[in-house]
Short mmCIF file of C-alpha atoms in Angstrom, two decimals:
data_model
loop_
_atom_site.label_atom_id
_atom_site.label_comp_id
_atom_site.label_asym_id
_atom_site.label_seq_id
_atom_site.Cartn_x
_atom_site.Cartn_y
_atom_site.Cartn_z
CA MET A 1 6.18 -17.94 -13.41
CA GLY A 2 8.26 -20.93 -14.22
CA SER A 3 8.38 -24.15 -12.10
CA MET A 4 10.81 -23.80 -9.08
CA THR A 5 14.05 -25.84 -9.58
CA GLY A 6 17.02 -26.65 -7.58
CA ASN A 7 16.87 -25.44 -3.94
CA VAL A 8 14.37 -22.68 -4.53
CA PRO A 9 11.65 -24.57 -2.60
CA LEU A 10 13.92 -25.13 0.34
CA ASN A 11 15.03 -21.41 0.23
CA GLU A 12 11.50 -20.45 0.26
CA LEU A 13 10.76 -22.82 3.20
CA GLY A 14 13.67 -21.25 5.10
CA GLU A 15 12.21 -17.72 4.45
CA PHE A 16 8.90 -18.88 5.58
CA LEU A 17 10.12 -20.20 8.87
CA LYS A 18 12.25 -17.06 9.42
CA LYS A 19 9.13 -14.74 8.85
CA ARG A 20 6.91 -16.99 11.23
CA ARG A 21 9.30 -16.96 14.09
CA SER A 22 9.96 -13.29 13.80
CA GLU A 23 6.21 -12.74 14.61
CA LEU A 24 6.33 -14.62 17.82
CA SER A 25 7.44 -13.27 21.19
CA PRO A 26 8.84 -15.54 23.93
CA ARG A 27 5.61 -14.83 25.92
CA THR A 28 3.48 -16.33 23.12
CA VAL A 29 5.17 -19.66 23.25
CA GLY A 30 5.42 -19.83 27.20
CA LEU A 31 9.12 -18.63 27.60
CA PRO A 32 10.08 -16.03 30.29
CA GLU A 33 10.81 -12.63 29.22
CA THR A 34 14.39 -11.79 30.21
CA GLY A 35 14.15 -8.05 29.48
CA ARG A 36 17.35 -7.97 27.73
CA PRO A 37 17.27 -6.29 24.17
CA ARG A 38 17.10 -8.61 21.24
CA ARG A 39 19.09 -8.25 18.10
CA VAL A 40 16.32 -9.67 16.03
CA ALA A 41 12.57 -9.44 16.11
CA GLY A 42 10.68 -12.51 17.53
CA LEU A 43 12.23 -15.87 18.57
CA ARG A 44 15.82 -16.60 18.17
CA ARG A 45 16.86 -19.73 16.11
CA GLU A 46 17.98 -21.56 19.24
CA GLU A 47 14.68 -20.91 21.06
CA VAL A 48 12.76 -22.56 18.13
CA ALA A 49 15.04 -25.38 17.96
CA GLN A 50 14.95 -26.17 21.77
CA LEU A 51 11.06 -25.82 21.82
CA ALA A 52 11.12 -28.32 18.78
CA SER A 53 13.56 -30.57 20.55
CA ILE A 54 16.04 -30.59 17.64
CA SER A 55 19.55 -29.14 17.51
CA THR A 56 20.21 -25.41 16.68
CA ASP A 57 22.51 -26.62 13.79
CA TYR A 58 19.79 -28.69 12.25
CA TYR A 59 17.13 -25.87 12.45
CA THR A 60 19.88 -23.37 11.07
CA ARG A 61 20.32 -25.58 8.04
CA LEU A 62 16.56 -25.76 7.60
CA GLU A 63 16.36 -21.88 7.45
CA GLN A 64 19.31 -21.73 5.27
CA GLY A 65 17.76 -24.04 2.61
CA ARG A 66 20.55 -26.64 3.11
CA MET A 67 18.63 -29.74 4.09
CA GLN A 68 15.10 -31.31 4.07
CA ALA A 69 13.15 -31.86 6.98
CA SER A 70 11.14 -34.92 7.96
CA ALA A 71 7.35 -34.90 8.28
CA PRO A 72 7.34 -35.23 12.11
CA VAL A 73 9.85 -32.39 12.49
CA LEU A 74 7.75 -30.28 10.21
CA ASP A 75 4.51 -31.20 12.27
CA VAL A 76 6.46 -30.08 15.57
CA LEU A 77 7.67 -26.75 13.97
CA ALA A 78 4.05 -26.11 12.77
CA ARG A 79 2.99 -26.44 16.58
CA VAL A 80 5.95 -24.44 17.92
CA LEU A 81 5.50 -21.55 15.42
CA HIS A 82 1.70 -21.59 16.03
CA LEU A 83 0.85 -22.15 12.32
CA ASP A 84 -2.83 -22.29 11.19
CA ASP A 85 -3.97 -24.98 8.90
CA ASP A 86 -3.32 -23.25 5.76
CA GLU A 87 0.23 -22.22 6.84
CA ARG A 88 0.85 -25.84 7.95
CA GLY A 89 -0.17 -27.08 4.57
CA TYR A 90 2.01 -24.54 2.89
CA LEU A 91 5.02 -25.57 4.96
CA PHE A 92 4.51 -29.24 4.04
CA GLN A 93 4.09 -28.29 0.38
CA LEU A 94 7.38 -26.34 0.30
CA ALA A 95 9.27 -29.27 1.92
CA GLY A 96 7.62 -31.62 -0.69
CA LYS A 97 5.82 -33.84 1.99
CA PRO A 98 2.34 -35.08 2.09
CA THR A 99 0.04 -32.73 3.88
CA THR A 100 -1.89 -35.34 5.69
CA ARG A 101 -1.80 -34.65 9.29
CA THR A 102 0.24 -37.13 11.60
CA ARG A 103 -2.24 -39.29 13.33
CA ARG A 104 -2.63 -37.89 16.89
CA ARG A 105 -3.96 -39.75 19.70
CA GLY A 106 -7.12 -38.37 21.15
CA ARG A 107 -7.20 -36.53 24.55
CA GLN A 108 -7.24 -39.07 27.34
CA LYS A 109 -10.12 -39.21 29.88
CA VAL A 110 -9.83 -41.14 33.15
CA GLN A 111 -10.98 -44.75 33.15
CA PRO A 112 -14.33 -45.06 35.03
CA GLN A 113 -12.85 -47.82 37.06
CA LEU A 114 -10.04 -45.58 38.27
CA GLN A 115 -12.38 -42.69 38.81
CA ARG A 116 -14.47 -44.84 41.07
CA VAL A 117 -11.46 -45.94 43.10
CA LEU A 118 -10.63 -42.13 43.43
CA ASP A 119 -14.13 -41.32 44.60
CA ASP A 120 -13.83 -43.99 47.33
CA LEU A 121 -10.33 -42.91 48.65
CA THR A 122 -11.26 -40.10 51.12
CA ALA A 123 -8.29 -40.80 53.48
CA THR A 124 -5.65 -41.38 51.03
CA PRO A 125 -4.18 -38.70 48.61
CA ALA A 126 -4.43 -40.18 44.98
CA ILE A 127 -4.18 -38.97 41.40
CA VAL A 128 -4.46 -40.60 37.89
CA GLN A 129 -1.67 -39.64 35.41
CA GLY A 130 -1.87 -40.20 31.81
CA ARG A 131 0.63 -39.84 28.97
CA ARG A 132 3.44 -37.41 29.38
CA GLY A 133 2.45 -37.15 33.24
CA ASP A 134 -0.73 -35.33 32.36
CA ILE A 135 -2.97 -35.26 35.58
CA LEU A 136 -6.37 -36.62 34.42
CA ALA A 137 -7.94 -36.93 37.86
CA TRP A 138 -7.39 -36.48 41.62
CA ASN A 139 -9.29 -36.55 44.84
CA ALA A 140 -9.59 -33.78 47.39
CA LEU A 141 -6.83 -35.04 49.71
CA ALA A 142 -4.31 -35.15 46.74
CA ALA A 143 -5.41 -31.33 46.09
CA ALA A 144 -4.78 -30.46 49.72
CA LEU A 145 -1.39 -32.46 49.74
CA VAL A 146 0.16 -31.16 46.51
CA THR A 147 -1.86 -28.17 44.90
CA ASP A 148 -5.43 -27.37 43.79
CA PHE A 149 -5.19 -28.83 40.31
CA SER A 150 -8.52 -27.26 39.44
CA ARG A 151 -6.81 -23.86 39.45
CA ILE A 152 -4.32 -25.03 36.69
CA PRO A 153 -5.54 -24.71 33.06
CA GLU A 154 -6.25 -28.33 31.57
CA LYS A 155 -3.31 -27.93 29.09
CA HIS A 156 -0.84 -27.12 31.77
CA ARG A 157 -2.12 -29.85 34.21
CA ASN A 158 1.01 -31.98 33.83
CA TYR A 159 2.96 -33.32 36.65
CA PRO A 160 6.53 -32.68 35.09
CA ARG A 161 5.46 -29.14 34.24
CA ILE A 162 4.14 -28.32 37.70
CA ILE A 163 7.10 -29.69 39.56
CA PHE A 164 9.47 -27.51 37.45
CA THR A 165 7.45 -24.31 36.95
CA ASP A 166 5.57 -23.95 40.37
CA PRO A 167 7.91 -22.33 42.80
CA ALA A 168 5.84 -23.78 45.70
CA MET A 169 6.97 -27.33 44.72
CA ARG A 170 10.57 -26.49 45.50
CA THR A 171 9.48 -25.81 49.06
CA LEU A 172 6.88 -28.58 49.28
CA TYR A 173 9.49 -31.33 48.41
CA ALA A 174 12.15 -31.77 50.94
CA ASP A 175 14.39 -33.33 48.18
CA TRP A 176 12.96 -31.28 45.24
CA GLU A 177 15.98 -32.22 43.07
CA GLY A 178 15.41 -35.93 43.59
CA SER A 179 11.62 -35.84 42.81
CA ALA A 180 12.17 -33.64 39.73
CA HIS A 181 14.99 -35.87 38.52
CA ILE A 182 12.53 -38.84 38.76
CA ALA A 183 9.96 -37.01 36.85
CA VAL A 184 12.48 -36.32 34.14
CA THR A 185 13.63 -40.08 33.92
CA GLN A 186 9.94 -41.16 33.70
CA LEU A 187 9.37 -38.70 30.86
CA ARG A 188 12.45 -39.83 29.04
CA MET A 189 11.04 -43.43 29.27
CA GLU A 190 7.74 -42.42 27.77
CA ALA A 191 9.63 -40.55 25.06
CA ALA A 192 11.15 -43.97 23.90
CA GLN A 193 7.62 -45.36 23.63
CA TYR A 194 6.17 -42.28 21.87
CA PRO A 195 9.10 -40.48 20.13
CA GLU A 196 6.93 -38.46 17.79
CA ASP A 197 4.25 -37.45 20.25
CA PRO A 198 3.77 -33.69 19.29
CA ARG A 199 2.65 -32.60 22.76
CA LEU A 200 5.51 -34.54 24.49
CA ILE A 201 8.14 -32.84 22.21
CA GLU A 202 6.57 -29.35 22.82
CA LEU A 203 6.66 -30.12 26.56
CA VAL A 204 10.36 -31.15 26.53
CA GLY A 205 11.17 -28.21 24.45
CA GLU A 206 9.38 -25.71 26.83
CA LEU A 207 10.92 -27.12 29.99
CA SER A 208 14.37 -27.35 28.38
CA MET A 209 14.15 -23.69 27.81
CA ARG A 210 12.70 -22.74 31.18
CA ASP A 211 15.01 -24.79 33.38
CA LYS A 212 18.60 -25.51 32.93
CA GLN A 213 18.49 -28.63 35.30
CA PHE A 214 15.78 -30.15 33.19
CA ALA A 215 17.82 -29.56 30.03
CA GLN A 216 20.84 -31.31 31.82
CA TRP A 217 18.90 -34.19 33.05
CA TRP A 218 17.10 -34.79 29.76
CA GLY A 219 20.61 -34.78 28.08
CA ASP A 220 21.70 -37.51 30.51
CA HIS A 221 19.36 -40.00 28.87
CA ARG A 222 18.63 -41.90 32.23
CA VAL A 223 15.23 -43.65 32.38
CA ALA A 224 13.01 -44.94 35.07
CA ALA A 225 9.45 -46.68 35.14
CA ARG A 226 6.58 -45.51 37.38
CA THR A 227 7.03 -47.93 40.32
CA VAL A 228 7.21 -47.20 44.13
CA GLY A 229 9.15 -44.98 46.41
CA THR A 230 9.23 -42.73 49.51
CA LYS A 231 8.91 -38.96 49.43
CA THR A 232 9.29 -36.43 52.44
CA LEU A 233 7.00 -33.39 52.05
CA ASN A 234 7.09 -30.15 54.13
CA HIS A 235 3.46 -29.34 54.16
CA PRO A 236 2.52 -25.80 55.17
CA VAL A 237 -0.48 -26.90 57.03
CA VAL A 238 0.51 -30.15 58.84
CA GLY A 239 4.26 -30.14 58.62
CA GLU A 240 6.57 -32.91 57.60
CA LEU A 241 4.96 -35.91 55.90
CA VAL A 242 6.96 -39.02 55.12
CA LEU A 243 4.91 -40.84 52.41
CA ASP A 244 5.18 -44.02 50.47
CA TRP A 245 4.04 -43.82 47.05
CA ASP A 246 3.01 -46.65 44.80
CA THR A 247 1.75 -46.72 41.20
CA LEU A 248 -0.92 -49.13 39.81
CA THR A 249 -1.43 -49.37 36.11
CA ALA A 250 -5.02 -49.72 34.63
CA ASN A 251 -5.43 -52.87 32.41
CA THR A 252 -7.91 -50.98 30.38
CA ASP A 253 -5.46 -48.21 29.16
CA PRO A 254 -1.77 -49.05 30.24
CA ASP A 255 -1.12 -45.31 29.65
CA GLN A 256 -3.02 -44.53 32.76
CA HIS A 257 -1.59 -44.88 36.26
CA LEU A 258 -3.14 -44.30 39.69
CA THR A 259 -0.59 -42.99 42.15
CA VAL A 260 -1.44 -43.02 45.92
CA TRP A 261 0.41 -41.83 48.87
CA THR A 262 0.15 -43.74 52.19
CA ALA A 263 1.80 -44.04 55.56
CA PRO A 264 1.87 -46.83 58.20
CA PRO A 265 -0.94 -46.85 60.61
CA GLY A 266 -0.14 -45.18 63.85
CA SER A 267 2.93 -43.19 62.34
CA PRO A 268 2.94 -39.44 62.86
CA THR A 269 2.44 -39.13 59.14
CA HIS A 270 -0.68 -41.22 59.13
CA GLU A 271 -2.17 -38.96 61.86
CA ARG A 272 -1.23 -35.77 60.03
CA LEU A 273 -2.90 -37.24 56.87
CA ARG A 274 -6.18 -37.46 58.92
CA ILE A 275 -5.67 -33.76 60.14
CA LEU A 276 -5.15 -32.71 56.38
CA ALA A 277 -8.23 -34.50 55.25
CA SER A 278 -10.29 -32.56 57.94
CA TRP A 279 -8.58 -29.35 56.74
CA ALA A 280 -9.35 -30.15 53.05
CA ALA A 281 -12.99 -30.70 53.92
CA GLU A 282 -13.19 -27.30 55.67
CA GLN A 283 -11.56 -25.77 52.62
CA ASP A 284 -13.96 -27.48 50.25
CA LEU A 285 -11.11 -28.42 48.00
CA PRO A 286 -12.38 -29.89 44.69
CA ALA A 287 -11.79 -33.26 43.50
CA SER A 288 -11.87 -33.85 39.76
CA ALA A 289 -15.25 -34.21 38.26
CA SER A 290 -16.64 -37.81 37.88
#
């Protein structure tokens, strides 16, 4: 066979992308099944594009062999399409890109100093969040306040994902829209710092597909840092809680943040937190492992 010339490699890349997406179902990539019939097998182009956080037009031109793709986009597409190492290498080869993997940051582990603080906080709900809002650690009272994080698979233990995908959060937060919007603006701020983080891109793509409000707010490009604020929660056990939240950043790892919820001493919420702590002890809710 003679060497490929012209747009043949790009055409083959497009055919390869089409074949791989035809083999995936919405359920495989975490999208809800609508029950409506599909005109094509597998994922639609717009679904792949949104999961990869690129425009449908951009992805369409890739499949049609009308443009080159950057290495970061190829890396994200490989994750979205669940390619194995050989398929990923083939994808990069067709695109004429080096096959060296994009350097990825290792999985974060809670800093020992923050873990010790969590272990000592028995009357104050607290969690440690890492990159993308991943929940790295929590104490028992935080599990009682928000949700039993130990029941959530580690790869889905992410605050923005929980607030948008767990129906209970829409009842727990009195102002769910306000809380969810803040989560999006904080995530958008982090995206500016790590624009090529594959897991962040994958998270944004998934939530954009699953929730129209997330997609709208993400498109607004509003940003906010993790600082301080007040939230009102309608807790199913102790009733209304008006909590001040504050965020402390670890000097040993600026990507780790300790968030605590407190209430003024003598306030109704302060008393209800004590009741919640007693209830959590009775339920034997687990904190994260030290």
